Amino acid sequence: MDMLNKLKSTVSTTVSQLSGVLPGNPVTREYEVGKLIGSAGPDLLWKIFSGFKKSTKQEASIFVLEKKLLEKYSKKDKDQLVEVLRRGVAQLTRLRHPQILTVQHPVEESRESLAFATEPVFASLANVLGCHENISPLPQQLRDYKLFEVEIKYGLQQLIEGLIFLHNDVKLLHCNICPESIVINQQGAFKIFGFDFCTSSQDATSKLWPVREPDPELSPVSQSNLDYLAPELGPNAIGCGASVDMYSLGCLIVSIYQNGKSPWQMDGDVESFYRHAASHTQTLQRMEGVPPELVDHVRSLLHPTPEQRLDAHQLVKISWFDDVGVKTLNYLDSLFQWDNLQKSQFFKGLPQILPRLPERVCLHRVMPCLAKEFVNPSMVPFILPCALHIAQEASKENYVAHILPHLRPVMKIQEPVQILLIFMQRMELLLQKTPADDVKSDVLPMIYRALEAEAAPQIQELCLSVIPSFASLIDYPAMKNALMPRIKKLCLLPSGQLSVRVNCLICIGKLLDNVDKWLVLDDILPMLPAIPSRDPAVVMAILGVYKIALEHPRLGIPKEVIATQIVPFLFPLLVEPGLSLTQFRALVAMVKEMLAKVEEEQKTKLESVAALQDEQR
């Protein structure tokens, strides 16, 4: 009950947060807004909500700026800030690059808010590093969230590639690279956001951009984050190069390893920044937490002289990024450029790499890339073992949420047959993690198709071996009308392989616990004499079915069936030339046991009849 009340409270809080802000905003005509998941931008003023597009159900994130949050500023600062934020989103909307946050719907303004929609995001980097302003209540996924080393490496590599695009292709200087301006999407990719203070160069040949120095008269939120600003943007700054963003990136790297704290703390004070810029003659000496192999490169980025800093092309090539996990994620991002042979070679080696990647990276970064390749049936046999390896390591909850939806369409693919074979080999995993309803709706139909795969006896044998393990999940009509007829057909097939026939009989024997007496008497027992094989292995398997049925406390075999159907069938088998001595003895013992049962029951019946007749005389 407490949990229910807590859920109601969370929902009502979200509704109340949105009710006074978004109804008048045009974004809500096209997008359904969900719960609050994060915040981003200057002072983390942009609230980030989950959501989806109403017309297509495409998942999205909605960024909302509540104008009431700006009431603490003067009218001049408030108007300027709104204009700055509006301009920043407009610039973001015009950019298209894998490392730039993708805008799905441009910024819209109402009396109460600004809002726009983007690709689905997880949160801002600032949120992940522990800054949770404007997020209440705090989402569960942000509590105690820690970035893994491979996520940091790959994320920084993505940011560097994004900066190369901005500096070289768009001729744009970001001027505010900081945790609030970096957004992490649902797959864990770092995306550049927050173009509120960017500047562009009109001269395509120039390597300098016009910049504005920080203004003491402006509110700190209306200008670049001073904690991450390069010293050359101090007093009398006129033009600066791409090294401005590289300096900010160096500060960002330090902040990632120091729980979101920049190496310099200006507290929004422009005069402090000016003093820092004027006296900045030495690089930062202490870098707690920064990996030793990265320290010298960060020092280079934080060098007071712009010309001494590494540029983006140099930084992306350092050995620190030469990591098998980072390379793997890069390969996954570029799969669309490869032919099937190259892809198959990569996927063959991927299971050896997956154990080195954290579960979160496998679920949110690797699995979506694998799922995109499932549309190519010829590649599925190479991809499926990787997906099932991730499933093996995932919790049941994560499996159901992030893996099973991608596996459902694959379970329906009939060619190539290797797909069924892989599923049969990992059926124990599927049954362990897949909910019962999904086993019935998705796994069971796949089992039926596997039984009908006459060209692949190995698949049929694997299938027959796993069916008893989930027989309790099969309802009786499906057992009687769908599963058992397929097994019988396979067993009676004249051209069937011996091993398949034997496995059919073993499977039937194990299924007797899950059927009723009438199915045994009407369908199973009459089938056994009709099997077109008298091979000793088949005879012993038939004997096993008879023995289980005979001794089962709920089933049993009536004496009439034994006397008229079973014994007449078994007696000629006693002289089959292929039987070994052990097999012959087992057959004789079964015949004797059945005859003893007939004798005992018939004797008891006759004695009862005789006693009744004596009483009537």
C-alpha positions in Angstrom: 0.0 0.0 0.0 2.9 2.4 0.8 4.4 1.6 -2.6 1.0 2.4 -4.3 0.7 5.7 -2.4 4.3 6.6 -3.4 3.5 5.9 -7.0 0.3 8.0 -6.9 2.3 10.8 -5.3 4.9 10.7 -8.0 2.3 10.7 -10.8 0.4 13.6 -9.2 3.6 15.5 -8.7 4.5 15.2 -12.4 1.0 16.1 -13.5 1.0 19.2 -11.2 4.4 20.2 -12.5 3.2 20.1 -16.1 -0.4 21.3 -15.7 0.6 25.0 -15.2 3.4 25.0 -17.7 2.7 23.0 -20.9 -1.0 23.2 -21.8 -0.6 26.4 -23.8 2.6 25.2 -25.5 2.2 24.0 -29.1 4.7 21.1 -28.5 1.9 19.3 -26.5 -0.2 19.1 -29.7 2.2 16.6 -31.2 3.9 15.1 -28.1 2.7 13.3 -25.1 4.8 14.3 -22.1 5.7 11.8 -19.4 7.8 11.9 -16.2 10.6 14.2 -15.3 14.0 12.5 -16.0 16.7 15.2 -15.9 17.8 18.8 -16.4 20.3 20.6 -18.6 21.5 23.9 -19.9 22.7 27.0 -18.0 21.9 26.6 -14.3 20.1 23.3 -15.4 17.1 25.4 -16.2 15.8 23.1 -19.0 13.8 20.3 -17.4 13.8 17.1 -19.4 10.7 14.9 -19.6 10.2 11.5 -21.3 7.5 11.3 -23.9 6.5 10.2 -27.4 5.1 11.6 -30.6 1.4 11.1 -30.6 1.1 10.4 -34.4 3.8 7.8 -34.6 4.4 6.7 -31.0 8.1 7.4 -31.6 9.9 7.8 -28.3 11.2 11.3 -27.6 12.4 13.7 -24.8 10.8 17.0 -24.2 12.9 19.9 -22.9 10.9 22.5 -21.0 11.9 25.9 -19.6 9.4 27.2 -17.1 9.5 31.0 -17.2 8.5 31.2 -13.6 12.0 29.9 -12.7 13.4 33.1 -14.2 11.4 35.4 -11.8 14.4 35.6 -9.5 16.3 37.6 -12.2 15.8 41.2 -13.2 13.6 41.8 -16.3 16.6 42.7 -18.4 18.4 39.5 -17.4 15.3 37.5 -17.8 14.6 38.8 -21.3 18.2 38.3 -22.4 18.3 34.8 -21.0 15.1 33.8 -22.8 16.6 35.2 -26.0 19.9 33.4 -25.5 18.2 30.0 -24.8 15.9 30.4 -27.8 18.8 31.2 -30.1 20.8 28.2 -28.7 18.0 25.8 -29.5 17.5 27.3 -33.0 21.2 26.8 -33.7 21.0 23.2 -32.4 18.0 22.5 -34.6 20.0 23.4 -37.7 22.9 21.0 -37.0 22.9 17.4 -38.0 25.6 15.1 -36.8 25.8 11.8 -34.8 27.6 13.6 -31.9 25.1 16.6 -31.8 21.8 16.2 -30.0 19.1 15.6 -32.6 16.1 17.9 -32.4 12.8 16.3 -33.5 10.6 19.4 -33.0 11.9 23.0 -32.9 11.5 25.3 -30.0 7.9 26.6 -29.3 7.0 29.4 -26.9 4.0 30.1 -24.8 3.3 32.6 -22.1 4.5 30.1 -19.4 7.3 28.1 -21.2 9.7 27.3 -23.9 9.7 23.7 -25.1 11.2 21.5 -27.8 11.5 17.8 -28.5 14.6 15.7 -29.1 15.8 12.1 -29.5 15.2 10.1 -26.3 17.8 11.0 -23.7 18.8 9.7 -20.3 20.0 12.9 -18.6 22.7 15.5 -18.8 26.3 14.8 -17.9 25.8 17.2 -15.0 23.0 15.1 -13.7 25.1 12.0 -13.9 28.0 13.7 -12.1 25.6 14.5 -9.2 24.1 17.9 -10.0 20.4 17.5 -9.6 18.9 21.0 -9.7 15.4 21.2 -11.0 14.8 17.5 -10.7 12.2 16.6 -8.1 11.6 13.9 -7.3 15.0 12.4 -8.3 14.5 9.5 -10.7 15.6 6.1 -9.5 18.1 5.6 -12.4 20.1 8.7 -11.4 20.6 7.7 -7.8 24.2 6.5 -7.2 24.8 6.5 -11.0 28.5 6.1 -11.9 30.1 6.2 -15.3 32.2 3.2 -16.3 35.7 3.9 -17.7 34.7 2.6 -21.2 31.7 5.0 -21.1 34.0 7.9 -20.3 36.5 7.0 -23.0 33.9 6.5 -25.7 31.9 9.6 -24.6 34.9 11.8 -24.7 35.9 10.4 -28.1 32.4 11.3 -29.3 32.7 14.8 -28.0 36.0 15.3 -29.8 34.5 14.1 -33.0 31.6 16.5 -32.5 34.0 19.4 -32.0 36.0 18.5 -35.1 32.7 18.7 -37.0 31.8 22.1 -35.5 35.3 23.6 -35.9 36.1 22.3 -39.4 32.8 21.8 -41.2 30.4 24.3 -39.6 33.0 26.8 -38.6 31.4 27.1 -35.2 32.9 27.7 -31.8 30.8 26.3 -29.0 32.2 28.5 -26.2 30.4 26.6 -23.4 31.6 23.0 -23.2 30.7 22.0 -19.7 28.7 19.1 -18.0 25.4 21.1 -18.4 25.9 21.3 -22.1 26.5 17.6 -22.7 23.5 15.3 -22.9 23.7 11.5 -22.6 21.1 9.7 -24.8 19.3 6.5 -24.0 22.1 4.4 -25.6 24.7 6.1 -23.4 26.2 8.3 -26.2 27.5 11.7 -25.3 25.8 14.5 -27.4 26.8 18.1 -27.6 24.0 20.5 -26.5 23.7 24.1 -25.2 24.7 26.3 -28.2 23.5 29.3 -26.3 26.8 31.2 -26.5 28.3 29.8 -29.7 29.9 32.0 -32.3 30.4 31.4 -36.0 33.1 32.6 -38.4 32.1 34.5 -41.5 35.5 34.0 -43.0 35.9 30.4 -44.2 39.7 30.7 -44.4 40.2 32.2 -40.9 41.0 30.1 -37.9 39.8 32.8 -35.5 36.3 33.4 -34.3 34.8 36.6 -33.0 34.1 36.3 -29.2 32.7 38.3 -26.4 34.4 38.6 -23.1 32.4 37.9 -19.9 30.4 41.0 -18.8 30.3 41.8 -15.1 27.0 43.6 -15.7 25.3 40.4 -16.9 23.9 37.6 -14.7 26.2 34.5 -14.6 23.4 32.4 -16.1 23.3 34.6 -19.2 26.9 33.9 -20.2 29.3 31.0 -20.6 30.2 28.9 -17.5 33.3 30.7 -16.1 34.6 27.5 -14.4 35.2 26.1 -17.9 36.2 29.2 -19.8 39.6 29.6 -21.5 41.8 32.4 -20.0 42.2 34.1 -23.4 38.6 35.1 -23.2 39.6 37.5 -20.5 39.6 41.3 -20.8 40.0 42.8 -24.3 39.4 39.4 -26.0 38.8 40.0 -29.7 39.3 36.7 -31.7 40.0 33.2 -30.5 40.7 29.8 -32.1 39.3 26.3 -31.6 41.7 25.9 -28.6 39.0 27.7 -26.6 36.8 24.7 -26.8 39.7 22.3 -26.2 40.5 24.1 -23.0 36.9 23.7 -21.9 37.2 20.0 -22.8 40.2 19.7 -20.6 38.3 21.2 -17.6 35.4 18.8 -18.5 37.7 15.8 -18.3 38.9 16.8 -14.9 35.3 17.4 -13.7 34.2 13.9 -14.8 36.9 12.4 -12.5 36.2 14.8 -9.7 32.5 14.4 -9.3 31.5 17.3 -11.5 33.9 19.9 -10.0 35.9 22.0 -12.5 39.6 22.6 -11.7 38.7 26.3 -11.3 35.9 27.6 -9.1 34.8 31.1 -10.2 31.3 31.0 -8.5 30.0 33.1 -11.4 32.2 36.1 -10.5 33.5 37.7 -13.7 36.2 39.7 -11.7 37.5 36.4 -10.3 37.7 35.0 -13.8 39.6 38.1 -15.0 42.1 37.8 -12.1 42.5 34.1 -12.9 43.0 34.8 -16.6 45.6 37.5 -15.9 47.6 35.3 -13.5 47.2 32.0 -15.4 50.9 31.3 -16.0 51.0 27.8 -14.7 49.0 24.7 -15.5 47.0 22.8 -13.0 49.3 20.6 -10.9 46.9 18.4 -9.0 44.5 16.1 -10.9 43.0 13.7 -8.4 41.2 10.8 -10.1 42.4 11.5 -13.6 44.0 8.3 -15.1 47.9 8.7 -15.0 48.1 8.0 -18.8 45.7 10.9 -19.4 47.3 13.5 -17.0 49.9 14.9 -19.4 47.3 15.3 -22.2 44.9 17.1 -19.9 47.7 19.4 -18.8 48.3 20.2 -22.4 44.6 21.1 -22.9 44.8 23.4 -19.9 47.9 25.2 -21.0 47.6 29.0 -20.6 49.0 29.4 -24.1 46.5 28.4 -26.8 49.2 27.4 -29.2 50.5 24.8 -26.8 47.2 22.9 -26.5 46.4 19.7 -28.3 43.9 20.2 -31.1 41.0 17.8 -31.6 42.7 15.7 -34.3 45.7 15.1 -32.1 43.7 14.4 -29.0 41.5 11.7 -30.6 44.6 9.8 -31.6 46.2 9.4 -28.2 46.8 5.8 -26.9 44.4 6.2 -24.0 41.5 5.8 -26.5 43.2 2.6 -27.9 40.8 0.4 -25.9 39.1 -2.8 -27.0 35.8 -1.7 -25.6 36.0 1.7 -27.3 37.0 0.0 -30.6 34.0 -2.3 -30.3 31.6 0.5 -29.8 33.1 2.3 -32.7 32.7 -0.8 -34.9 29.1 -1.1 -33.9 28.4 2.5 -34.8 29.9 2.0 -38.3 28.2 -1.4 -39.1 26.0 0.1 -41.8 29.2 0.7 -43.9 30.3 -2.9 -43.9 29.4 -5.9 -46.1 28.0 -9.1 -44.7 31.5 -10.9 -44.7 33.0 -8.1 -42.6 30.0 -8.1 -40.2 30.1 -11.9 -39.8 33.8 -11.8 -38.9 33.2 -9.0 -36.3 30.2 -10.8 -34.7 32.1 -14.1 -34.5 34.7 -12.4 -32.2 32.2 -10.2 -30.3 31.3 -12.9 -27.6 34.9 -12.8 -26.4 34.7 -9.0 -25.9 31.3 -8.7 -24.3 32.5 -10.0 -20.9 34.8 -7.0 -20.7 32.0 -4.6 -21.1 29.7 -3.5 -18.2 26.2 -4.8 -18.3 24.7 -1.3 -18.8 26.9 -0.8 -21.9 25.9 -4.2 -23.3 22.2 -3.5 -22.7 21.9 0.1 -23.8 24.7 0.5 -26.3 25.5 -2.9 -27.8 22.0 -4.5 -27.9 20.3 -1.8 -29.9 23.0 -2.0 -32.5 22.6 -5.8 -32.7 18.8 -5.4 -33.0 19.2 -3.2 -36.1 21.0 -6.1 -37.8 18.2 -8.6 -37.1 16.4 -7.3 -40.2 19.0 -9.2 -42.3 18.2 -13.0 -41.8 21.4 -14.2 -43.3 23.3 -12.3 -40.5 21.1 -13.5 -37.6 23.1 -16.7 -36.9 26.1 -14.6 -36.3 24.3 -11.9 -34.2 22.1 -14.2 -32.1 24.8 -15.8 -30.0 26.0 -12.2 -29.0 22.4 -11.2 -28.1 21.9 -14.4 -26.0 25.3 -13.8 -24.3 24.0 -10.4 -23.1 20.7 -12.0 -22.1 22.7 -14.6 -20.0 24.3 -11.8 -18.0 21.3 -9.6 -17.7 18.8 -9.6 -14.8 15.4 -11.0 -15.6 13.9 -7.5 -15.4 16.4 -6.1 -17.8 16.0 -9.1 -20.1 12.3 -8.5 -20.4 12.6 -4.8 -20.9 15.6 -4.5 -23.2 16.3 -7.9 -24.9 13.1 -9.9 -25.3 11.3 -7.3 -27.4 14.2 -7.6 -30.0 14.1 -11.4 -29.8 10.4 -11.8 -30.5 10.6 -11.1 -34.3 13.7 -13.3 -34.6 11.8 -16.3 -33.1 9.5 -16.1 -36.1 12.3 -16.3 -38.7 12.3 -19.8 -40.3 15.4 -19.5 -42.6 18.3 -20.1 -42.2 17.7 -23.1 -39.9 20.7 -22.2 -37.9 18.6 -19.6 -36.1 16.3 -22.4 -34.7 19.4 -24.4 -33.8 20.9 -21.6 -31.7 17.6 -21.0 -30.0 17.2 -24.7 -29.2 20.8 -24.8 -27.8 20.0 -21.9 -25.5 16.4 -22.9 -24.7 17.3 -23.3 -21.0 18.2 -19.6 -20.9 15.0 -18.6 -22.7 12.8 -20.6 -20.3 14.7 -19.3 -17.3 14.3 -15.6 -18.2 11.1 -15.4 -20.3 7.8 -14.9 -18.5 5.3 -17.7 -18.8 2.9 -15.8 -21.0 5.6 -14.9 -23.5 6.7 -18.6 -23.5 3.2 -19.5 -24.6 2.9 -16.7 -27.2 6.4 -16.7 -28.7 8.6 -19.6 -27.6 6.0 -22.4 -28.1 5.2 -21.5 -31.7 9.0 -21.6 -32.4 9.1 -25.1 -30.8 6.3 -26.2 -33.2 8.3 -24.9 -36.2 11.5 -26.7 -34.9 9.6 -30.0 -34.8 8.6 -29.5 -38.4 12.2 -28.8 -39.6 12.6 -32.2 -41.3 15.8 -31.1 -43.0 17.5 -30.5 -39.7 17.3 -33.6 -37.4 19.7 -32.0 -34.9 17.2 -29.2 -34.3 14.4 -31.7 -33.9 16.4 -33.7 -31.3 17.3 -30.6 -29.4 13.7 -29.4 -29.5 12.5 -32.8 -28.2 15.0 -32.7 -25.4 13.9 -29.3 -24.0 10.1 -29.7 -24.4 9.6 -31.6 -21.1 11.4 -28.8 -19.2 8.5 -26.4 -19.8 5.6 -28.8 -20.3 3.9 -27.4 -17.2 3.5 -24.0 -19.1 1.6 -25.7 -21.9 -2.1 -25.7 -21.4 -4.0 -28.9 -22.1 -5.7 -28.0 -25.4 -2.3 -27.0 -26.9 -0.7 -30.2 -25.6 -3.4 -32.3 -27.1 -4.1 -30.5 -30.3 -0.8 -28.9 -31.2 2.2 -30.4 -29.5 1.4 -34.1 -29.2 0.2 -34.5 -32.9 3.5 -33.0 -34.1 5.5 -35.4 -32.0 3.4 -38.4 -33.1 3.8 -37.4 -36.8 7.6 -37.1 -36.4 7.7 -40.5 -34.7 5.6 -42.2 -37.3 7.5 -40.7 -40.3 8.6 -43.6 -42.5 11.8 -41.8 -43.5 12.5 -40.5 -40.0 16.0 -40.9 -38.5 16.5 -43.4 -35.7 17.8 -40.9 -33.2 14.8 -38.6 -33.8 12.4 -41.4 -33.4 14.0 -42.5 -30.1 14.0 -38.9 -28.9 10.3 -38.6 -29.7 9.5 -41.6 -27.5 11.7 -40.4 -24.7 10.0 -37.0 -24.9 6.5 -38.6 -24.8 7.5 -40.6 -21.8 8.5 -37.5 -19.9 5.3 -35.7 -21.0 3.1 -38.4 -19.4 3.1 -36.4 -16.1 1.3 -33.6 -17.9 -1.4 -35.4 -19.8 -4.6 -37.2 -18.6 -5.4 -40.9 -18.8 -7.7 -40.5 -21.9 -5.0 -38.9 -24.0 -2.7 -41.8 -23.2 -5.3 -44.4 -24.0 -6.8 -42.8 -27.1 -3.7 -41.3 -28.7 -0.4 -42.4 -27.3 -0.7 -46.2 -26.7 -2.4 -46.9 -30.0 0.5 -45.1 -31.8 3.3 -47.3 -30.4 2.6 -50.5 -32.4 2.3 -48.3 -35.6 5.9 -47.0 -35.4 7.6 -48.2 -38.6 10.8 -49.5 -36.9 11.8 -52.5 -34.8 15.3 -51.3 -34.0 16.3 -52.3 -30.5 16.7 -48.7 -29.5 13.1 -48.0 -30.6 11.8 -51.1 -28.9 13.5 -50.1 -25.6 12.1 -46.6 -25.9 8.6 -48.0 -26.5 9.1 -50.2 -23.5 10.0 -47.2 -21.4 6.7 -45.4 -22.4 4.7 -48.6 -21.4 6.5 -48.9 -18.1 5.9 -45.2 -17.1 2.2 -45.4 -18.1 1.8 -48.7 -16.3 3.3 -47.6 -13.0 2.1 -44.0 -13.0 -0.3 -43.5 -10.0 -2.6 -41.3 -12.0 -2.6 -43.1 -15.3 -2.2 -46.8 -15.3 -3.2 -49.2 -18.2 -6.4 -51.2 -18.0 -6.1 -55.0 -18.2 -8.2 -55.0 -21.4 -5.8 -52.8 -23.2 -2.8 -54.9 -22.0 -4.4 -58.2 -23.1 -5.8 -57.1 -26.4 -3.3 -54.5 -27.7 0.0 -54.4 -25.8 0.9 -58.0 -25.1 0.0 -59.1 -28.7 2.4 -56.4 -29.9 5.2 -57.1 -27.5 5.2 -60.9 -27.8 6.6 -61.1 -31.4 9.3 -58.6 -30.4 10.8 -61.3 -28.0 12.3 -63.0 -31.1 13.6 -59.9 -32.8 17.2 -60.9 -33.8 18.8 -57.5 -33.0 18.0 -57.6 -29.2 20.9 -58.0 -26.8 20.6 -60.2 -23.8 20.0 -57.2 -21.5 17.3 -55.8 -23.8 15.7 -59.3 -24.1 15.5 -59.6 -20.3 14.0 -56.1 -20.0 11.3 -57.0 -22.5 10.6 -60.4 -20.9 10.3 -58.6 -17.5 7.8 -56.1 -18.9 5.7 -58.8 -20.5 5.7 -60.8 -17.2 4.8 -57.7 -15.2 1.9 -57.0 -17.6 0.7 -60.6 -17.5 0.8 -60.6 -13.7 -1.3 -57.4 -13.7 -3.9 -59.0 -16.0 -3.8 -62.2 -14.0 -4.3 -60.4 -10.7 -7.0 -58.0 -11.8 -8.9 -60.7 -13.8 -8.6 -63.2 -10.9 -9.9 -60.5 -8.4 -12.8 -59.7 -10.8 -13.7 -63.4 -11.2 -13.5 -64.0 -7.5 -15.9 -61.1 -6.9 -18.3 -62.4 -9.5 -18.2 -65.9 -8.1 -18.8 -64.6 -4.6 -21.8 -62.5 -5.8 -23.3 -65.5 -7.5 -22.9 -67.6 -4.4 -24.8 -65.0 -2.4 -27.6 -65.0 -4.9 -28.2 -68.8 -4.7 
